[in-house]
Amino acid sequence: MTTKNMTRKQIEIFFTRLQAQRPHPQTELNYSSPFELLIAVMLSAQATDVSVNKATDKLYPIANTPESIYALGVEGLKVYIKTIGLYNSKAENVIKTCKILIDQHQSEVPNTRVALEALPGVGRKTANVVLNTAFGQPTMAVDTHIFRLGNRTGLAVGKNVLEVEKRLMKVIPKEFMVDAHHWLILHGRYCCVARKPKCSECVVSDVCNWPDRFEFGALK
């Protein structure tokens, strides 16, 4: 059964509660510059943040600029990221991206969607993460956690990632927009999990529209 969409009032309460729970939400990827963030997000596709951090914690002290990573070459980079899934193709894309940043962007990460999505291995979701986290732009990167949460709770019901993204951009109040991406990912990762959501511990269960939430301990 499809969950019905939340009302505007429910959505306001939803984000007010998530904001109170995590006033200063942040990505769990380790980074200290827009470039480090870009590379970490590229590496995180179909991989956990923990696995990416383990790799970049070894890589970044050695190479953390477009020039220094490009100098490693594909084979040199693989040594650092071989524990991450799809590392072969990721290494190739990272090296190609470094070359483009050097040649076309003065070794700086661009802050526009068009320029970011022109980089090898950078799709819409990665671009959204970089635009939001590095540059503070109100974007919404829909991963598996946010897609599940949006549909389950009724916050943003959609058949695919783009539908959910567009719905979220439309319904989230402006004052919550910049941090909404982090709140939703963290809530989906630690509370509204896939198999056994922790509805009994959820701070927004009373404004959630998921019909099965009471079976998982939500208060009636």
mmCIF file of N, CA, C and O in Angstrom, residues 17 23 30 34-35 40 44 50 61 65 95 109 114 117 126 146 150-151 158 163 165 203 208 210:
data_model
loop_
_atom_site.group_PDB
_atom_site.id
_atom_site.type_symbol
_atom_site.label_atom_id
_atom_site.label_comp_id
_atom_site.label_asym_id
_atom_site.label_seq_id
_atom_site.Cartn_x
_atom_site.Cartn_y
_atom_site.Cartn_z
ATOM 1 N N ARG A 17 11.762 18.721 14.342
ATOM 2 C CA ARG A 17 12.234 17.674 15.261
ATOM 3 C C ARG A 17 13.632 17.183 14.873
ATOM 4 O O ARG A 17 14.490 16.983 15.728
ATOM 5 N N PRO A 23 21.334 19.517 15.585
ATOM 6 C CA PRO A 23 21.387 20.930 15.186
ATOM 7 C C PRO A 23 22.416 21.232 14.101
ATOM 8 O O PRO A 23 22.237 22.150 13.298
ATOM 9 N N ASN A 30 35.160 11.812 5.604
ATOM 10 C CA ASN A 30 36.242 12.674 6.071
ATOM 11 C C ASN A 30 36.781 13.510 4.912
ATOM 12 O O ASN A 30 37.119 12.969 3.858
ATOM 13 N N PRO A 34 37.028 21.112 -0.653
ATOM 14 C CA PRO A 34 36.061 20.677 -1.668
ATOM 15 C C PRO A 34 36.600 19.557 -2.549
ATOM 16 O O PRO A 34 35.854 18.653 -2.933
ATOM 17 N N PHE A 35 37.887 19.581 -2.854
ATOM 18 C CA PHE A 35 38.457 18.531 -3.691
ATOM 19 C C PHE A 35 38.450 17.181 -2.963
ATOM 20 O O PHE A 35 38.075 16.151 -3.535
ATOM 21 N N ALA A 40 36.062 11.799 -2.304
ATOM 22 C CA ALA A 40 35.432 10.875 -1.355
ATOM 23 C C ALA A 40 34.038 10.465 -1.825
ATOM 24 O O ALA A 40 33.657 9.295 -1.734
ATOM 25 N N SER A 44 32.516 6.809 -2.941
ATOM 26 C CA SER A 44 31.480 6.242 -2.069
ATOM 27 C C SER A 44 30.345 5.562 -2.812
ATOM 28 O O SER A 44 29.501 4.920 -2.183
ATOM 29 N N VAL A 50 32.358 4.368 5.801
ATOM 30 C CA VAL A 50 33.439 3.830 6.631
ATOM 31 C C VAL A 50 34.565 3.293 5.757
ATOM 32 O O VAL A 50 35.761 3.557 6.011
ATOM 33 N N PRO A 61 46.958 11.996 3.193
ATOM 34 C CA PRO A 61 48.255 12.494 3.686
ATOM 35 C C PRO A 61 49.356 12.413 2.619
ATOM 36 O O PRO A 61 50.344 13.147 2.694
ATOM 37 N N THR A 65 45.508 16.720 -3.693
ATOM 38 C CA THR A 65 45.242 17.777 -4.667
ATOM 39 C C THR A 65 45.122 17.123 -6.040
ATOM 40 O O THR A 65 45.577 15.982 -6.231
ATOM 41 N N ILE A 95 41.369 9.851 -11.871
ATOM 42 C CA ILE A 95 42.529 10.388 -12.581
ATOM 43 C C ILE A 95 42.074 11.293 -13.733
ATOM 44 O O ILE A 95 42.640 12.390 -13.938
ATOM 45 N N VAL A 109 37.575 22.876 -7.627
ATOM 46 C CA VAL A 109 36.324 22.168 -7.866
ATOM 47 C C VAL A 109 35.266 23.189 -8.286
ATOM 48 O O VAL A 109 35.029 24.172 -7.573
ATOM 49 N N VAL A 114 26.399 21.864 -13.953
ATOM 50 C CA VAL A 114 26.819 21.520 -15.316
ATOM 51 C C VAL A 114 28.295 21.136 -15.345
ATOM 52 O O VAL A 114 28.685 20.116 -15.927
ATOM 53 N N GLU A 117 28.887 17.748 -13.367
ATOM 54 C CA GLU A 117 28.399 16.552 -14.056
ATOM 55 C C GLU A 117 29.182 16.266 -15.335
ATOM 56 O O GLU A 117 29.059 15.169 -15.911
ATOM 57 N N THR A 126 26.186 12.758 -6.963
ATOM 58 C CA THR A 126 27.488 13.251 -6.501
ATOM 59 C C THR A 126 27.565 14.768 -6.607
ATOM 60 O O THR A 126 28.043 15.446 -5.686
ATOM 61 N N ILE A 146 17.449 7.974 1.578
ATOM 62 C CA ILE A 146 16.464 9.040 1.398
ATOM 63 C C ILE A 146 15.306 8.564 0.521
ATOM 64 O O ILE A 146 14.144 8.911 0.767
ATOM 65 N N GLY A 150 11.688 8.735 2.090
ATOM 66 C CA GLY A 150 10.693 9.587 1.449
ATOM 67 C C GLY A 150 9.420 8.843 1.131
ATOM 68 O O GLY A 150 8.305 9.330 1.378
ATOM 69 N N ASN A 151 9.566 7.643 0.597
ATOM 70 C CA ASN A 151 8.402 6.840 0.238
ATOM 71 C C ASN A 151 7.721 6.233 1.452
ATOM 72 O O ASN A 151 6.489 6.171 1.512
ATOM 73 N N GLY A 158 7.611 8.778 -4.515
ATOM 74 C CA GLY A 158 8.008 8.826 -5.922
ATOM 75 C C GLY A 158 8.449 7.465 -6.411
ATOM 76 O O GLY A 158 8.942 6.645 -5.639
ATOM 77 N N GLU A 163 12.085 11.592 -9.099
ATOM 78 C CA GLU A 163 10.763 12.007 -8.614
ATOM 79 C C GLU A 163 10.830 12.386 -7.143
ATOM 80 O O GLU A 163 10.243 13.390 -6.718
ATOM 81 N N GLU A 165 13.511 13.332 -5.472
ATOM 82 C CA GLU A 165 14.311 14.563 -5.349
ATOM 83 C C GLU A 165 13.458 15.795 -5.638
ATOM 84 O O GLU A 165 13.482 16.775 -4.876
ATOM 85 N N VAL A 203 11.847 10.162 16.559
ATOM 86 C CA VAL A 203 11.347 11.445 17.066
ATOM 87 C C VAL A 203 10.237 12.021 16.187
ATOM 88 O O VAL A 203 9.614 13.017 16.545
ATOM 89 N N CYS A 208 4.598 10.615 10.918
ATOM 90 C CA CYS A 208 4.884 9.711 9.798
ATOM 91 C C CYS A 208 3.580 9.071 9.325
ATOM 92 O O CYS A 208 2.703 8.750 10.125
ATOM 93 N N TRP A 210 3.479 6.178 7.469
ATOM 94 C CA TRP A 210 3.669 4.772 7.120
ATOM 95 C C TRP A 210 2.658 3.906 7.866
ATOM 96 O O TRP A 210 2.638 3.885 9.096
#
